[in-house]
Coordinates of C-alpha atoms and ligand atoms in Angstrom, one line a residue:
M166 CA 0.0 0.2 0.2
I167 CA 0.8 3.5 -0.9
D168 CA 1.3 6.3 1.2
A169 CA -0.7 9.0 -0.1
F170 CA 1.4 11.7 2.2
T171 CA 5.1 11.9 2.0
Y172 CA 7.8 14.8 2.2
R173 CA 10.0 14.8 -0.5
N174 CA 12.9 17.5 -0.8
G175 CA 11.6 18.4 2.6
A176 CA 7.9 19.3 1.1
L177 CA 5.0 17.5 1.8
H178 CA 3.5 16.0 -1.7
A179 CA 0.3 14.3 -2.4
E180 CA 1.5 11.7 -5.0
D181 CA 4.0 14.0 -7.1
V182 CA 2.5 17.3 -6.5
P183 CA 3.9 19.3 -3.9
L184 CA 0.6 20.3 -1.4
A185 CA 2.2 24.0 -1.9
R186 CA 1.3 24.3 -5.1
I187 CA -2.1 22.7 -4.8
V188 CA -2.5 25.8 -1.5
E189 CA -1.5 28.4 -4.5
L190 CA -3.9 26.6 -6.9
A191 CA -7.2 26.6 -4.8
G192 CA -6.3 28.3 -1.3
T193 CA -7.5 27.2 2.0
P194 CA -9.0 25.3 3.7
T195 CA -9.0 23.1 0.9
Y196 CA -9.7 18.7 0.7
V197 CA -7.0 16.9 -1.6
Y198 CA -7.1 13.3 -2.3
S199 CA -4.8 11.2 -4.2
A200 CA -6.8 8.9 -6.4
T201 CA -4.2 6.1 -6.8
A202 CA -3.9 6.1 -3.1
M203 CA -7.8 4.8 -3.0
T204 CA -6.9 2.5 -5.4
A205 CA -4.8 0.9 -4.3
R206 CA -6.5 0.6 -0.6
L207 CA -9.1 -1.4 -2.7
K208 CA -6.8 -3.7 -4.6
A209 CA -5.2 -4.4 -1.0
L210 CA -8.5 -5.6 -0.1
Q211 CA -9.1 -7.7 -3.1
A212 CA -5.5 -9.2 -3.0
A213 CA -6.3 -10.1 0.6
F214 CA -9.5 -11.6 -0.4
A215 CA -8.2 -13.2 -3.3
G216 CA -9.9 -16.7 -4.1
Q217 CA -12.9 -16.3 -1.9
R218 CA -16.1 -15.2 -3.5
V219 CA -16.3 -11.3 -2.4
R220 CA -17.2 -8.5 -3.4
F221 CA -16.7 -4.5 -2.3
F222 CA -19.2 -1.9 -2.3
Y223 CA -17.5 1.2 -1.0
A224 CA -19.9 2.9 1.3
M225 CA -20.0 6.3 0.0
K226 CA -21.1 8.1 3.1
A227 CA -17.7 8.5 3.9
N228 CA -17.1 10.5 1.1
D229 CA -19.6 11.0 -1.8
H230 CA -17.9 13.1 -4.4
L231 CA -18.7 12.3 -7.9
A232 CA -14.8 12.1 -8.8
V233 CA -14.3 9.5 -5.6
L234 CA -17.0 7.2 -7.0
R235 CA -15.8 7.2 -10.2
T236 CA -12.5 6.3 -9.0
L237 CA -13.5 3.5 -6.9
S238 CA -16.1 2.0 -9.8
N239 CA -13.4 2.1 -12.2
A240 CA -11.5 0.0 -10.1
G241 CA -14.4 -2.4 -9.8
A242 CA -16.1 -1.5 -6.3
G243 CA -19.9 -1.8 -6.0
V244 CA -21.4 1.1 -4.1
E245 CA -23.4 0.6 -0.8
I246 CA -26.3 3.8 -0.5
V247 CA -28.2 5.1 2.4
S248 CA -30.4 7.4 0.8
G249 CA -32.4 8.5 -2.6
G250 CA -29.9 11.1 -2.5
E251 CA -27.1 8.6 -2.6
L252 CA -28.9 6.7 -5.2
A253 CA -29.1 9.8 -7.7
R254 CA -25.4 10.5 -7.2
A255 CA -24.3 7.1 -7.5
L256 CA -26.3 6.7 -10.6
A257 CA -24.9 10.4 -11.9
A258 CA -21.2 9.2 -11.4
G259 CA -21.6 6.4 -13.7
V260 CA -22.1 3.7 -11.0
A261 CA -24.4 0.6 -12.7
P262 CA -27.6 0.1 -10.5
G263 CA -26.5 -3.6 -10.5
D264 CA -24.1 -2.7 -8.6
I265 CA -25.8 -0.8 -5.8
L266 CA -26.6 -2.2 -2.2
F267 CA -29.2 0.2 -0.2
A268 CA -28.7 0.2 3.5
G269 CA -30.2 2.5 6.0
V270 CA -33.3 2.3 8.9
G271 CA -35.4 4.7 7.4
K272 CA -36.0 4.2 3.7
T273 CA -38.8 6.2 2.8
R274 CA -41.6 4.0 0.3
D275 CA -40.5 7.0 -1.9
E276 CA -36.9 5.8 -1.8
L277 CA -37.6 2.1 -1.9
A278 CA -39.8 2.9 -5.3
E279 CA -37.0 4.8 -7.0
A280 CA -34.3 2.4 -5.9
L281 CA -36.5 -0.7 -7.0
A282 CA -37.3 0.9 -10.1
A283 CA -33.9 1.7 -10.7
G284 CA -33.0 -2.1 -10.7
I285 CA -30.3 -2.1 -7.6
A286 CA -28.8 -5.2 -6.7
Q287 CA -29.8 -6.0 -2.9
F288 CA -32.0 -3.7 -0.4
N289 CA -30.5 -4.3 3.6
V290 CA -34.0 -4.0 5.0
E291 CA -33.6 -3.2 8.9
S292 CA -37.1 -4.1 10.2
V293 CA -40.7 -5.8 9.8
P294 CA -42.2 -2.6 9.1
E295 CA -39.8 -1.8 6.2
L296 CA -40.1 -5.4 4.9
R297 CA -43.9 -5.0 4.5
A298 CA -43.4 -1.7 3.2
L299 CA -41.3 -2.8 0.4
N300 CA -42.9 -6.1 -0.7
E301 CA -46.3 -3.3 -1.1
V302 CA -44.2 -1.1 -3.1
A303 CA -42.7 -4.4 -4.9
L304 CA -46.4 -5.4 -5.5
G305 CA -46.9 -1.9 -6.7
Q306 CA -44.7 -2.7 -9.8
G307 CA -45.1 -6.3 -10.7
R308 CA -41.5 -6.7 -9.5
Q309 CA -40.0 -8.8 -6.4
A310 CA -37.1 -6.9 -4.7
P311 CA -34.2 -8.6 -3.6
V312 CA -33.6 -8.3 0.1
A313 CA -30.8 -9.0 2.8
L314 CA -32.3 -9.1 6.1
R315 CA -30.0 -6.8 8.1
I316 CA -29.3 -8.2 11.6
N317 CA -28.1 -6.9 14.5
P318 CA -26.0 -9.8 16.1
D319 CA -25.8 -7.9 19.7
V320 CA -21.6 -7.9 19.3
A321 CA -20.1 -4.6 20.8
A322 CA -17.3 -3.1 18.5
R323 CA -15.1 -2.1 21.2
T324 CA -15.2 1.5 19.0
H325 CA -16.1 4.8 20.0
A326 CA -20.1 5.2 21.1
K327 CA -21.1 7.2 18.6
I328 CA -20.2 5.2 15.5
S329 CA -21.2 1.4 17.4
T330 CA -24.6 0.0 15.8
G331 CA -24.3 -3.9 16.4
S332 CA -25.4 -3.8 20.0
Y333 CA -29.1 -4.6 21.4
G334 CA -30.1 -1.1 22.0
D335 CA -28.6 0.6 18.9
K336 CA -31.4 1.4 16.6
F337 CA -30.3 -0.8 13.9
G338 CA -31.3 -4.3 12.5
I339 CA -33.4 -7.0 13.3
A340 CA -32.3 -8.3 16.5
H341 CA -30.7 -11.7 15.9
D342 CA -33.2 -13.5 18.0
E343 CA -36.1 -12.3 16.2
A344 CA -34.2 -13.4 12.9
A345 CA -35.8 -16.8 12.6
D346 CA -39.4 -15.1 12.2
A347 CA -38.6 -11.9 10.4
L348 CA -36.9 -14.4 7.7
A349 CA -40.0 -16.7 7.7
L350 CA -42.4 -13.9 6.8
A351 CA -39.5 -12.9 4.1
W352 CA -40.2 -15.9 2.3
S353 CA -43.3 -15.4 2.5
L354 CA -44.2 -12.3 1.1
P355 CA -44.5 -12.5 -3.0
G356 CA -42.9 -9.1 -3.6
I357 CA -39.8 -10.0 -1.6
R358 CA -36.8 -12.5 -2.7
V359 CA -34.8 -13.3 -0.1
A360 CA -31.2 -12.9 -1.0
G361 CA -29.2 -13.0 2.0
L362 CA -28.1 -11.4 5.5
H363 CA -26.4 -8.2 6.5
L364 CA -24.5 -7.0 9.8
H365 CA -22.7 -3.8 10.1
I366 CA -21.5 -3.0 13.6
G367 CA -19.3 -0.5 13.9
S368 CA -17.0 2.0 12.5
Q369 CA -12.9 2.4 13.0
I370 CA -12.8 -1.1 14.2
T371 CA -9.1 -2.0 14.3
D372 CA -9.3 -5.7 16.2
A373 CA -10.7 -8.3 14.2
G374 CA -12.0 -10.3 16.8
P375 CA -15.7 -8.5 17.3
L376 CA -16.0 -8.4 13.5
T377 CA -15.4 -12.4 13.2
E378 CA -17.6 -12.9 16.3
A379 CA -20.1 -10.8 14.4
Y380 CA -19.6 -12.7 11.2
A381 CA -20.0 -16.2 12.8
R382 CA -23.6 -15.4 14.5
L383 CA -24.5 -14.3 10.8
V384 CA -22.9 -17.5 9.1
D385 CA -24.8 -19.8 11.9
L386 CA -27.8 -18.6 10.7
A387 CA -26.9 -19.2 7.0
R388 CA -26.1 -23.0 8.2
L389 CA -29.2 -23.4 10.3
F390 CA -31.3 -22.1 7.3
A391 CA -29.2 -24.5 4.4
E392 CA -30.0 -27.2 6.5
K393 CA -33.7 -26.6 5.8
G394 CA -33.1 -26.3 2.4
R395 CA -33.5 -22.6 2.1
R396 CA -30.5 -21.5 0.5
L397 CA -29.0 -17.9 0.8
E398 CA -26.8 -16.6 -2.2
R399 CA -25.1 -13.3 0.1
L400 CA -23.7 -12.6 3.5
D401 CA -23.2 -9.1 3.8
F402 CA -20.6 -8.3 6.3
G403 CA -20.6 -4.6 6.5
G404 CA -17.5 -2.2 6.7
G405 CA -16.2 -0.9 9.4
F406 CA -12.3 -1.5 9.0
G407 CA -10.3 0.7 11.0
V408 CA -7.4 2.6 9.6
R409 CA -4.3 4.7 11.0
Y410 CA -5.1 7.8 11.9
Q411 CA -1.4 8.0 13.2
K412 CA 1.6 6.7 12.4
G413 CA 2.2 3.5 14.6
Q414 CA -1.1 2.9 15.0
A415 CA -2.6 -0.1 14.4
S416 CA -5.1 -0.5 11.5
I417 CA -7.1 -3.8 10.4
D418 CA -4.9 -7.0 9.7
L419 CA -6.5 -8.0 6.3
A420 CA -4.7 -11.1 6.1
A421 CA -6.1 -12.3 9.4
L422 CA -9.5 -11.3 8.7
A423 CA -9.4 -13.0 5.4
A424 CA -8.5 -16.3 6.9
Q425 CA -11.0 -16.1 9.5
V426 CA -13.9 -15.5 6.8
R427 CA -12.6 -18.4 4.5
R428 CA -12.6 -20.8 7.7
L429 CA -16.1 -19.2 8.7
T430 CA -17.5 -19.9 5.4
E431 CA -16.3 -23.1 4.0
G432 CA -18.2 -25.4 2.5
L433 CA -21.1 -23.1 2.5
D434 CA -21.6 -22.0 -1.2
V435 CA -22.4 -17.8 -1.0
E436 CA -20.7 -14.3 -2.1
I437 CA -19.3 -12.3 0.8
A438 CA -19.9 -8.8 0.6
F439 CA -18.4 -6.1 2.1
E440 CA -19.0 -1.9 2.7
P441 CA -16.0 -0.5 3.8
G442 CA -15.9 3.7 3.5
R443 CA -13.5 4.5 6.1
F444 CA -10.9 1.9 5.0
L445 CA -10.7 2.6 1.0
V446 CA -10.8 6.5 1.5
A447 CA -9.7 8.3 5.0
E448 CA -5.9 7.8 4.7
A449 CA -5.8 9.0 1.4
G450 CA -7.3 12.7 1.7
A451 CA -6.1 15.6 3.7
L452 CA -7.3 18.8 5.2
L453 CA -5.2 22.1 4.0
A454 CA -5.3 24.7 6.2
R455 CA -3.3 28.1 6.7
V456 CA -2.3 29.2 10.4
V457 CA -4.4 32.7 10.6
Y458 CA -2.6 33.8 14.1
V459 CA -0.5 32.4 16.8
K460 CA -1.4 33.9 20.0
E461 CA 0.0 33.3 23.6
N462 CA -3.2 33.4 26.2
A463 CA -2.6 32.7 30.0
G464 CA 0.7 30.3 29.4
R465 CA -1.2 28.6 26.6
R466 CA -0.1 28.8 22.1
F467 CA -3.0 28.6 20.5
A468 CA -2.8 28.0 16.4
I469 CA -5.8 29.4 14.5
L470 CA -6.4 27.9 11.3
D471 CA -8.5 28.9 8.7
A472 CA -10.4 25.7 8.7
G473 CA -12.8 25.1 11.5
M474 CA -15.2 22.4 12.8
N475 CA -17.7 23.5 10.0
D476 CA -14.9 21.8 7.5
L477 CA -13.6 18.8 9.8
V478 CA -16.4 17.4 12.3
R479 CA -15.0 14.9 13.5
P480 CA -12.6 16.1 16.1
A481 CA -15.5 17.8 17.7
M482 CA -17.7 15.1 17.3
Y483 CA -15.9 11.8 18.4
D484 CA -13.0 13.4 20.1
A485 CA -11.2 12.3 16.7
R486 CA -7.5 12.9 16.3
H487 CA -5.8 13.7 13.1
E488 CA -2.7 14.6 12.6
I489 CA -1.7 17.5 11.9
V490 CA 1.6 18.4 9.9
P491 CA 3.7 21.4 8.4
L492 CA 4.3 21.5 4.5
R493 CA 7.5 22.0 5.3
E494 CA 9.2 19.2 6.8
P495 CA 10.2 19.5 10.1
D496 CA 13.5 19.5 11.8
A497 CA 13.8 16.2 14.0
S498 CA 15.7 18.1 16.2
D499 CA 13.0 20.5 16.9
A500 CA 10.7 19.0 19.0
H501 CA 9.7 22.0 21.1
G502 CA 6.8 24.4 20.4
R503 CA 3.5 22.6 21.3
V504 CA 0.4 24.6 20.5
D505 CA -3.6 23.9 20.8
V506 CA -4.4 23.7 17.3
V507 CA -8.0 25.4 16.7
G508 CA -10.4 26.8 14.5
P509 CA -11.9 30.2 14.1
V510 CA -15.7 29.0 14.6
C511 CA -17.4 30.7 17.6
E512 CA -17.5 27.2 19.8
S513 CA -15.1 25.8 22.5
A514 CA -15.9 22.5 20.6
D515 CA -13.8 23.7 17.4
I516 CA -10.3 22.1 18.6
F517 CA -8.1 20.4 16.6
G518 CA -5.8 18.9 18.8
R519 CA -4.1 20.0 21.9
D520 CA -0.8 20.2 22.6
R521 CA 0.8 19.3 19.3
I522 CA 4.1 19.5 17.9
L523 CA 4.0 22.3 15.2
A524 CA 7.3 23.5 15.6
G525 CA 8.4 27.0 15.3
V526 CA 4.6 27.5 13.5
Q527 CA 3.9 31.0 12.3
A528 CA 1.2 33.3 11.1
G529 CA 0.7 32.3 7.2
D530 CA 2.0 28.8 7.3
A531 CA -0.1 26.2 5.7
V532 CA -0.7 22.7 7.9
A533 CA -2.6 19.5 6.7
L534 CA -4.8 17.5 9.0
T535 CA -4.1 14.0 7.2
G536 CA -6.6 11.2 7.4
A537 CA -9.1 13.6 6.1
G538 CA -10.5 11.7 3.1
A539 CA -13.2 10.0 4.8
Y540 CA -16.4 12.0 7.0
G541 CA -14.4 14.8 6.3
A542 CA -15.9 17.1 3.1
V543 CA -19.3 15.2 3.5
M544 CA -20.2 16.4 7.0
T545 CA -19.3 19.7 6.4
S546 CA -21.9 22.5 7.0
T547 CA -21.9 26.6 6.9
Y548 CA -21.8 27.3 10.0
N549 CA -21.1 30.8 10.8
A550 CA -21.8 31.4 7.2
R551 CA -18.5 29.8 6.0
P552 CA -18.6 28.6 2.3
K553 CA -17.7 25.0 1.9
A554 CA -13.9 24.1 1.4
A555 CA -12.5 23.5 -2.4
E556 CA -11.6 20.1 -3.2
V557 CA -8.6 18.8 -5.3
M558 CA -7.8 15.2 -6.7
V559 CA -4.3 14.3 -7.5
R560 CA -3.2 11.3 -9.7
G561 CA 0.5 11.3 -10.4
D562 CA 1.6 14.5 -11.3
A563 CA -1.8 15.6 -12.6
C564 CA -3.8 17.8 -10.3
T565 CA -7.5 19.2 -10.9
V566 CA -9.7 21.1 -8.5
I567 CA -12.7 18.7 -8.8
R568 CA -14.8 21.4 -6.6
P569 CA -14.1 25.4 -6.3
R570 CA -15.1 26.7 -3.0
Q571 CA -18.3 27.5 -2.8
E572 CA -19.1 31.5 -3.7
R573 CA -20.3 33.4 -0.5
E574 CA -23.7 34.0 -2.5
A575 CA -24.1 30.3 -3.0
M576 CA -24.7 30.3 0.6
W577 CA -28.3 32.1 0.3
A578 CA -28.9 31.9 -2.9
D579 CA -32.1 29.4 -2.3
E580 CA -33.4 31.4 0.8
R581 CA -36.6 33.3 0.3
L582 CA -37.8 36.5 1.8
P583 CA -41.5 36.3 2.5
E584 CA -43.3 39.4 0.5
W585 CA -44.9 40.4 3.3
L586 CA -41.6 40.7 5.7
D587 CA -41.5 44.7 5.1
A588 CA -45.3 45.0 4.7
R589 CA -46.2 47.2 7.6
Ligands
LIG1283 N1 -22.3 -0.1 5.9 C1 -23.1 0.4 6.8 C2 -24.5 -0.1 6.8 C3 -22.5 1.7 7.3 O1 -24.3 2.4 8.4 C4 -21.7 2.2 7.4 C5 -21.3 3.4 8.2 C6 -20.5 2.0 6.7 C7 -20.8 0.5 5.7 C8 -19.2 2.1 6.5 O2 -18.5 2.4 7.7 P1 -16.7 2.5 7.2 O3 -16.1 1.3 6.5 O4 -16.3 3.9 6.9 O5 -16.5 1.9 9.1 N2 -19.1 9.5 11.2 C9 -18.2 8.7 11.6 C10 -18.1 6.9 10.8 C11 -20.1 7.1 10.8 C12 -20.1 5.3 9.9 C13 -21.5 5.5 9.5 N3 -21.8 3.9 9.1 C14 -16.9 9.0 11.9 O6 -16.6 9.9 11.4 O7 -16.2 8.5 12.3

């Protein structure tokens, strides 16, 4: 696997492009992505599971830019969607309907109808009411909907509480204990074709233990039904593969995971699906920002960036730690100069990191927040009337602005003033 961002001749590069050049081209704050790094991550997954019947469906919620979707779909990934908006986006990026899985706990009838008419590969149904609704929608269209039931296996993901989804008490899926009844119902509904089972226990999981424990529960169900002559075509094991947000941190051990999956599914004639999001794009992206001021306050040093929590919300929302590195390679001997790196937004939570080592950082310097390719740009807002950041994609020495910085006026262009407001 390649590192998307490396120092060369003292300057931080994305592939062959110096980040300083991107700052010149697009200003700050700007997201930059390495297309080669994304493709390499997908290839690493494909290689780890070579010889097994496995398909990867990119969870586009991680980064839904058309160029990212096109990069991964050109490299052989399908796409996992969670809304009608994501369906339209995926289709706009050129993804074939037959390569799309639809997950999500609250799909509306309109969304179900739209996806069914488009001919997507599979609905991951999360409840009995949703199953009945889909059956009715399908009968109305004179079709059968291919369905995988999402099971809540009641396995704790041992990750951050806000990104854990596979325990009883979480809103997701059908309780493992109630799965047999739900499946029996699914088989009895004429508008439903049972394709398989699905689960997803959480995100940023670096320990394969909880994952394989959950997979085993799904496999047990599949074996149980196979014995009764009810064959399932596909087991969808969801996403959740953890990445390295800091150097030296563990990421998921793919070889070990693939070996476990092979062992678990031995003799079971099923296709395995995975829905990785973060794994494919997180390390392939960075957020570039400029230091506006360095200020001392009651004994602490603050570096105030022109990027804020509206641009990258993960630190404020999940206590996430993203590395913050200068574009000029720091001198190894200079490990002093700890600063609190913060954004300009009027919220105390607008902090990217406390006590970070940013040797000699000065106003005007540009820095990169790494690991920002997943759940970065997609989670931005225009809070404090801050336009959405620009986005740039790099491959080799090619470098293109794939979204210009939002124009200020665009932030209110769709707002309307009631005509009676100024009337007396
Ligand atoms: N499949 C389903 C059904 C999901 O709900 C998710 C993520 C994925 C796949 C992809 O998970 P991944 O491979 O990316 O871990 N905003 C949070 C993460 C939320 C994840 C939501 N579901 C963050 O920034 O950490």
